[in-house]
Amino acid sequence: MQIGLMVEGQNGLTWERWVHILQLAERLGFPTLFRSDHYFIGPQQDSLEAYLSFAVAARETSRIRFGPLVSPVTFRTPVDVARMAAQIDLLSGGRFVMGLGAGWNEAEHRAYGIPFPPIGERFARLEEAIRLMKTLWSEGPASFDGRFYRLEGANLLPKPSAGRPPILIGGSGEKKTLRLVAMYADEWNAVNLSPEAYAAKVAVLERHCEAVGRDAATIRRSLMAFAVVGPDERTLDRATERMMRMWGAPAGTTPAQYRGGLRARGMIVGGREEILDALGRYAEHGLQEVQFQHFVFEDDTVPEFLAAEVVPAAAGL
């Protein structure tokens, strides 16, 4: 089991803190550092544009994998995304992961005037976008005649270093998302599922793989966790308070009460032993990596705690 980090780039992230977190992740030996791709969720704060931040990541690090968890297909044309991904792949020496999703946050689309089609169309666009990107990354010139997107003799240059960046699809929807994972993804990233819920989704993915004739073992499995973890009560309280501001909480709720609700929903909450217990249960179902959210950007305590206390023990799971 590997342990990575994840940052919500729309929650007050500045360039100074992003560079610091990149250097911190590399210094502490984390294999991955992913970030969200949003304008805002909840209160509008400083929000770094994802692909500019990935170009910085390519230059500020030399080892870690990085990318979006995940880029909504609604935000940019797939041609633009494919072009940026290919060049960041080259800039980073093949460490960029192309994370994709259908998009879900209607409020940010409405605020910025971005069309937000019905869910069926968003998934149809996602599937077509993946096919178009793969076409552009292959030997050109390329043509593509889809319902939403077209190419006519397009030769995307320069090409990615190893044929194409790995494609990660995020989400756990059983009818659409996991079918697309089975058909197209190199990596499946689930979001905030309990070990029991994760096991049920794995079974669904395996059925989709069987239906399309794919070996489910060829798909890397990761999970992004809204976990509240740390070495002591003070650290847990700080992360909880940040989460409460992000997601909201009933008036008068204490951090300890909020964490109790998170535990009841199957989320990872607590210190080293609680984390390793949960990771062991995930590992039984084939999970290979958990990306822990780094909530408090200005405090390195949680990443340092994970690197020192959890990463070495998790390696044996």
Tab-separated table of C-alpha atoms in Angstrom:
chain	number	residue	atom	x	y	z
A	1	MET	CA	0.000	0.000	0.000
A	2	GLN	CA	1.365	3.401	-1.018
A	3	ILE	CA	0.473	6.706	0.628
A	4	GLY	CA	0.129	9.900	-1.401
A	5	LEU	CA	-1.076	13.445	-0.793
A	6	MET	CA	-3.954	15.421	-2.269
A	7	VAL	CA	-4.542	19.181	-2.156
A	8	GLU	CA	-7.781	21.078	-2.830
A	9	GLY	CA	-6.357	23.765	-5.080
A	10	GLN	CA	-9.427	26.013	-4.830
A	11	ASN	CA	-9.312	26.361	-1.035
A	12	GLY	CA	-6.978	29.305	-0.625
A	13	LEU	CA	-3.912	27.741	-2.237
A	14	THR	CA	-1.247	30.313	-3.183
A	15	TRP	CA	1.793	29.891	-5.414
A	16	GLU	CA	4.082	30.131	-2.402
A	17	ARG	CA	2.259	27.333	-0.577
A	18	TRP	CA	1.975	25.161	-3.703
A	19	VAL	CA	5.731	25.297	-4.285
A	20	HIS	CA	6.324	24.554	-0.607
A	21	ILE	CA	3.971	21.561	-0.670
A	22	LEU	CA	5.595	20.207	-3.836
A	23	GLN	CA	9.046	20.417	-2.285
A	24	LEU	CA	7.754	18.966	0.988
A	25	ALA	CA	6.145	15.971	-0.756
A	26	GLU	CA	9.323	15.262	-2.671
A	27	ARG	CA	11.539	15.633	0.408
A	28	LEU	CA	9.350	13.330	2.511
A	29	GLY	CA	9.309	10.635	-0.188
A	30	PHE	CA	5.635	10.564	-1.120
A	31	PRO	CA	5.130	8.834	-4.484
A	32	THR	CA	2.260	11.084	-5.582
A	33	LEU	CA	0.819	14.555	-5.094
A	34	PHE	CA	-2.520	15.199	-6.759
A	35	ARG	CA	-4.748	18.263	-6.657
A	36	SER	CA	-8.328	19.125	-7.477
A	37	ASP	CA	-9.384	21.056	-10.581
A	38	HIS	CA	-12.113	23.502	-9.520
A	39	TYR	CA	-12.902	27.197	-9.592
A	40	PHE	CA	-14.489	26.893	-6.167
A	41	ILE	CA	-16.428	24.591	-3.885
A	42	GLY	CA	-18.334	26.472	-1.208
A	43	PRO	CA	-16.787	29.868	-0.357
A	44	GLN	CA	-14.785	31.422	-3.202
A	45	GLN	CA	-11.098	31.696	-2.275
A	46	ASP	CA	-7.697	31.890	-3.957
A	47	SER	CA	-7.749	29.147	-6.595
A	48	LEU	CA	-4.738	28.267	-8.719
A	49	GLU	CA	-5.355	27.205	-12.307
A	50	ALA	CA	-4.648	23.497	-12.383
A	51	TYR	CA	-2.555	23.146	-15.538
A	52	LEU	CA	-0.356	26.138	-14.734
A	53	SER	CA	0.280	24.494	-11.366
A	54	PHE	CA	1.206	21.221	-13.074
A	55	ALA	CA	3.831	22.976	-15.182
A	56	VAL	CA	5.287	24.297	-11.924
A	57	ALA	CA	5.128	20.789	-10.432
A	58	ALA	CA	7.079	19.413	-13.388
A	59	ARG	CA	9.918	21.848	-12.719
A	60	GLU	CA	9.891	21.866	-8.912
A	61	THR	CA	9.991	18.065	-8.511
A	62	SER	CA	11.960	15.239	-10.079
A	63	ARG	CA	10.339	12.048	-8.813
A	64	ILE	CA	6.667	12.266	-7.789
A	65	ARG	CA	3.688	11.482	-9.995
A	66	PHE	CA	1.123	14.283	-10.140
A	67	GLY	CA	-2.033	15.363	-11.911
A	68	PRO	CA	-5.678	16.320	-11.427
A	69	LEU	CA	-8.187	14.487	-9.256
A	70	VAL	CA	-9.929	15.117	-11.564
A	71	SER	CA	-10.422	17.488	-14.507
A	72	PRO	CA	-14.108	17.889	-15.429
A	73	VAL	CA	-14.713	17.336	-19.123
A	74	THR	CA	-16.891	20.469	-19.103
A	75	PHE	CA	-14.150	22.985	-18.271
A	76	ARG	CA	-11.940	22.838	-21.380
A	77	THR	CA	-11.994	21.361	-24.850
A	78	PRO	CA	-10.434	17.890	-24.998
A	79	VAL	CA	-8.028	19.167	-27.642
A	80	ASP	CA	-6.666	21.767	-25.210
A	81	VAL	CA	-6.444	19.214	-22.388
A	82	ALA	CA	-4.711	16.653	-24.616
A	83	ARG	CA	-2.209	19.267	-25.775
A	84	MET	CA	-1.395	20.484	-22.265
A	85	ALA	CA	-1.156	16.915	-20.953
A	86	ALA	CA	1.272	15.887	-23.690
A	87	GLN	CA	3.561	18.832	-23.008
A	88	ILE	CA	3.452	18.491	-19.213
A	89	ASP	CA	4.229	14.802	-19.697
A	90	LEU	CA	7.358	15.777	-21.605
A	91	LEU	CA	8.294	18.540	-19.190
A	92	SER	CA	8.067	16.132	-16.239
A	93	GLY	CA	9.770	13.143	-17.834
A	94	GLY	CA	6.584	11.061	-17.940
A	95	ARG	CA	5.289	11.725	-14.415
A	96	PHE	CA	1.974	13.376	-15.310
A	97	VAL	CA	-1.282	11.435	-14.744
A	98	MET	CA	-4.302	12.514	-16.806
A	99	GLY	CA	-7.183	12.415	-14.319
A	100	LEU	CA	-10.630	12.875	-15.885
A	101	GLY	CA	-14.236	13.030	-14.737
A	102	ALA	CA	-17.677	14.086	-15.924
A	103	GLY	CA	-17.981	17.135	-13.638
A	104	TRP	CA	-20.508	17.614	-10.861
A	105	ASN	CA	-20.409	21.086	-9.242
A	106	GLU	CA	-23.144	23.034	-10.991
A	107	ALA	CA	-22.573	26.178	-8.905
A	108	GLU	CA	-19.104	26.888	-10.327
A	109	HIS	CA	-20.320	26.280	-13.866
A	110	ARG	CA	-23.186	28.720	-13.369
A	111	ALA	CA	-20.937	31.361	-11.760
A	112	TYR	CA	-18.422	31.309	-14.621
A	113	GLY	CA	-20.886	30.841	-17.477
A	114	ILE	CA	-19.732	27.314	-18.311
A	115	PRO	CA	-22.432	25.077	-19.836
A	116	PHE	CA	-23.500	22.253	-17.519
A	117	PRO	CA	-25.269	19.616	-19.617
A	118	PRO	CA	-27.439	16.859	-18.130
A	119	ILE	CA	-25.552	13.974	-16.584
A	120	GLY	CA	-26.064	11.625	-19.526
A	121	GLU	CA	-24.509	14.128	-21.916
A	122	ARG	CA	-21.607	14.830	-19.562
A	123	PHE	CA	-20.695	11.147	-19.486
A	124	ALA	CA	-21.102	10.857	-23.242
A	125	ARG	CA	-18.744	13.809	-23.628
A	126	LEU	CA	-16.268	12.217	-21.212
A	127	GLU	CA	-16.127	8.978	-23.179
A	128	GLU	CA	-15.760	10.812	-26.477
A	129	ALA	CA	-13.086	13.100	-25.017
A	130	ILE	CA	-11.010	10.110	-23.880
A	131	ARG	CA	-11.210	8.565	-27.346
A	132	LEU	CA	-10.252	11.878	-28.966
A	133	MET	CA	-7.259	12.372	-26.642
A	134	LYS	CA	-5.957	8.900	-27.386
A	135	THR	CA	-6.332	9.651	-31.081
A	136	LEU	CA	-4.367	12.889	-30.768
A	137	TRP	CA	-1.584	11.226	-28.784
A	138	SER	CA	-1.152	8.513	-31.440
A	139	GLU	CA	0.733	8.918	-34.693
A	140	GLY	CA	-0.802	11.758	-36.692
A	141	PRO	CA	-2.304	13.359	-38.633
A	142	ALA	CA	-5.521	12.333	-36.887
A	143	SER	CA	-9.181	12.646	-37.770
A	144	PHE	CA	-12.153	12.128	-35.486
A	145	ASP	CA	-15.866	12.449	-36.190
A	146	GLY	CA	-17.830	12.352	-32.962
A	147	ARG	CA	-21.143	13.605	-31.675
A	148	PHE	CA	-19.497	16.479	-29.759
A	149	TYR	CA	-15.931	16.775	-31.045
A	150	ARG	CA	-14.204	16.671	-34.424
A	151	LEU	CA	-10.676	16.510	-35.794
A	152	GLU	CA	-9.610	16.820	-39.404
A	153	GLY	CA	-5.969	16.047	-40.135
A	154	ALA	CA	-4.748	17.242	-36.718
A	155	ASN	CA	-1.160	16.306	-35.892
A	156	LEU	CA	-0.606	17.126	-32.221
A	157	LEU	CA	3.098	17.851	-31.724
A	158	PRO	CA	5.101	17.238	-29.668
A	159	LYS	CA	3.807	13.790	-28.769
A	160	PRO	CA	3.885	12.486	-25.178
A	161	SER	CA	7.044	10.696	-24.128
A	162	ALA	CA	5.689	7.154	-23.722
A	163	GLY	CA	2.845	7.128	-26.219
A	164	ARG	CA	0.423	8.862	-23.864
A	165	PRO	CA	0.033	9.828	-20.212
A	166	PRO	CA	-1.766	7.233	-18.102
A	167	ILE	CA	-5.492	7.918	-17.907
A	168	LEU	CA	-7.089	7.995	-14.470
A	169	ILE	CA	-10.877	8.082	-14.143
A	170	GLY	CA	-12.309	9.272	-10.847
A	171	GLY	CA	-15.602	8.320	-9.247
A	172	SER	CA	-17.611	5.274	-8.264
A	173	GLY	CA	-20.860	5.411	-10.224
A	174	GLU	CA	-21.747	1.829	-11.028
A	175	LYS	CA	-23.514	2.229	-14.374
A	176	LYS	CA	-21.433	4.843	-16.159
A	177	THR	CA	-18.168	5.644	-14.361
A	178	LEU	CA	-17.028	2.097	-13.638
A	179	ARG	CA	-17.961	1.017	-17.160
A	180	LEU	CA	-15.681	3.747	-18.547
A	181	VAL	CA	-12.944	2.668	-16.130
A	182	ALA	CA	-13.166	-0.882	-17.468
A	183	MET	CA	-13.018	0.338	-21.056
A	184	TYR	CA	-10.406	3.089	-20.947
A	185	ALA	CA	-8.622	3.716	-17.633
A	186	ASP	CA	-5.109	2.849	-16.557
A	187	GLU	CA	-6.092	3.821	-13.006
A	188	TRP	CA	-9.362	4.017	-11.100
A	189	ASN	CA	-9.568	6.557	-8.294
A	190	ALA	CA	-12.447	6.081	-5.870
A	191	VAL	CA	-13.444	8.918	-3.554
A	192	ASN	CA	-13.963	8.629	0.170
A	193	LEU	CA	-15.517	5.181	0.368
A	194	SER	CA	-15.501	3.019	3.481
A	195	PRO	CA	-13.663	-0.313	3.085
A	196	GLU	CA	-17.001	-2.111	2.849
A	197	ALA	CA	-18.381	0.244	0.215
A	198	TYR	CA	-15.103	0.035	-1.674
A	199	ALA	CA	-15.317	-3.772	-1.788
A	200	ALA	CA	-18.792	-3.547	-3.331
A	201	LYS	CA	-17.550	-1.136	-6.024
A	202	VAL	CA	-14.615	-3.439	-6.819
A	203	ALA	CA	-17.076	-6.240	-7.512
A	204	VAL	CA	-19.000	-4.000	-9.916
A	205	LEU	CA	-15.800	-2.952	-11.696
A	206	GLU	CA	-14.778	-6.576	-12.098
A	207	ARG	CA	-18.134	-7.368	-13.732
A	208	HIS	CA	-17.680	-4.478	-16.169
A	209	CYS	CA	-14.170	-5.716	-16.970
A	210	GLU	CA	-15.481	-9.200	-17.637
A	211	ALA	CA	-18.145	-7.760	-19.958
A	212	VAL	CA	-15.547	-5.967	-22.102
A	213	GLY	CA	-12.961	-8.751	-21.960
A	214	ARG	CA	-10.426	-6.933	-19.790
A	215	ASP	CA	-8.358	-8.266	-16.924
A	216	ALA	CA	-9.324	-6.126	-13.909
A	217	ALA	CA	-5.824	-6.576	-12.508
A	218	THR	CA	-4.457	-4.323	-15.278
A	219	ILE	CA	-6.192	-1.302	-13.691
A	220	ARG	CA	-4.303	0.464	-10.917
A	221	ARG	CA	-6.550	1.175	-7.909
A	222	SER	CA	-6.309	4.268	-5.721
A	223	LEU	CA	-8.580	6.154	-3.347
A	224	MET	CA	-8.698	9.805	-2.372
A	225	ALA	CA	-9.660	10.130	1.294
A	226	PHE	CA	-11.169	13.106	3.120
A	227	ALA	CA	-9.456	11.674	6.191
A	228	VAL	CA	-8.922	13.605	9.418
A	229	VAL	CA	-5.637	12.245	10.724
A	230	GLY	CA	-2.694	13.373	12.791
A	231	PRO	CA	-0.403	12.655	15.721
A	232	ASP	CA	-2.406	14.486	18.416
A	233	GLU	CA	-5.748	16.055	19.321
A	234	ARG	CA	-4.661	19.571	18.416
A	235	THR	CA	-3.732	18.531	14.876
A	236	LEU	CA	-6.983	16.630	14.496
A	237	ASP	CA	-8.944	19.669	15.662
A	238	ARG	CA	-7.219	21.982	13.164
A	239	ALA	CA	-7.955	19.653	10.253
A	240	THR	CA	-11.526	19.154	11.440
A	241	GLU	CA	-12.133	22.877	11.735
A	242	ARG	CA	-10.832	23.400	8.205
A	243	MET	CA	-13.141	20.648	6.938
A	244	MET	CA	-16.097	22.157	8.817
A	245	ARG	CA	-15.484	25.500	7.103
A	246	MET	CA	-15.232	23.782	3.729
A	247	TRP	CA	-18.291	21.564	3.984
A	248	GLY	CA	-20.372	23.209	6.677
A	249	ALA	CA	-21.570	21.929	10.047
A	250	PRO	CA	-24.622	22.526	12.261
A	251	ALA	CA	-24.223	25.442	14.645
A	252	GLY	CA	-22.612	24.447	17.917
A	253	THR	CA	-20.947	21.310	16.556
A	254	THR	CA	-17.574	20.673	18.149
A	255	PRO	CA	-14.637	19.224	16.205
A	256	ALA	CA	-14.864	16.018	18.254
A	257	GLN	CA	-18.569	15.651	17.451
A	258	TYR	CA	-17.912	16.281	13.774
A	259	ARG	CA	-15.242	13.593	13.734
A	260	GLY	CA	-17.683	11.199	15.343
A	261	GLY	CA	-20.020	11.723	12.425
A	262	LEU	CA	-17.203	11.117	9.975
A	263	ARG	CA	-16.310	7.839	11.715
A	264	ALA	CA	-19.935	6.747	11.566
A	265	ARG	CA	-19.799	7.231	7.778
A	266	GLY	CA	-16.765	4.982	7.497
A	267	MET	CA	-14.151	7.692	6.994
A	268	ILE	CA	-10.572	7.397	8.272
A	269	VAL	CA	-10.267	9.401	11.488
A	270	GLY	CA	-7.526	9.334	14.115
A	271	GLY	CA	-3.882	8.469	14.551
A	272	ARG	CA	-1.460	5.800	13.399
A	273	GLU	CA	-3.341	2.729	14.609
A	274	GLU	CA	-6.718	3.866	13.270
A	275	ILE	CA	-5.149	4.646	9.894
A	276	LEU	CA	-3.328	1.317	9.603
A	277	ASP	CA	-6.433	-0.616	10.623
A	278	ALA	CA	-8.412	1.025	7.807
A	279	LEU	CA	-5.600	0.611	5.285
A	280	GLY	CA	-5.386	-3.087	6.093
A	281	ARG	CA	-9.073	-3.530	5.326
A	282	TYR	CA	-8.721	-1.650	2.030
A	283	ALA	CA	-5.675	-3.725	1.077
A	284	GLU	CA	-7.736	-6.902	1.375
A	285	HIS	CA	-9.747	-5.663	-1.608
A	286	GLY	CA	-6.788	-4.780	-3.807
A	287	LEU	CA	-6.410	-1.067	-3.105
A	288	GLN	CA	-2.867	0.034	-3.982
A	289	GLU	CA	-2.712	3.676	-2.902
A	290	VAL	CA	-4.546	6.135	-0.660
A	291	GLN	CA	-4.130	9.873	-1.211
A	292	PHE	CA	-4.699	11.707	2.073
A	293	GLN	CA	-5.987	15.255	1.861
A	294	HIS	CA	-3.575	17.881	3.148
A	295	PHE	CA	-6.106	20.306	4.625
A	296	VAL	CA	-4.007	22.867	6.491
A	297	PHE	CA	-1.637	24.213	3.842
A	298	GLU	CA	0.395	26.348	6.248
A	299	ASP	CA	1.191	23.470	8.616
A	300	ASP	CA	3.439	20.517	7.669
A	301	THR	CA	2.477	18.377	10.677
A	302	VAL	CA	0.176	15.905	8.912
A	303	PRO	CA	2.438	15.170	5.909
A	304	GLU	CA	5.411	14.745	8.247
A	305	PHE	CA	3.367	12.459	10.521
A	306	LEU	CA	2.208	10.330	7.601
A	307	ALA	CA	5.730	10.036	6.193
A	308	ALA	CA	7.257	9.050	9.536
A	309	GLU	CA	4.539	6.943	11.156
A	310	VAL	CA	2.279	5.546	8.419
A	311	VAL	CA	4.220	5.162	5.169
A	312	PRO	CA	6.765	2.613	6.509
A	313	ALA	CA	4.094	0.449	8.138
A	314	ALA	CA	1.692	0.693	5.176
A	315	ALA	CA	4.376	-0.572	2.798
A	316	GLY	CA	3.921	-4.064	4.206
A	317	LEU	CA	0.160	-4.230	3.711
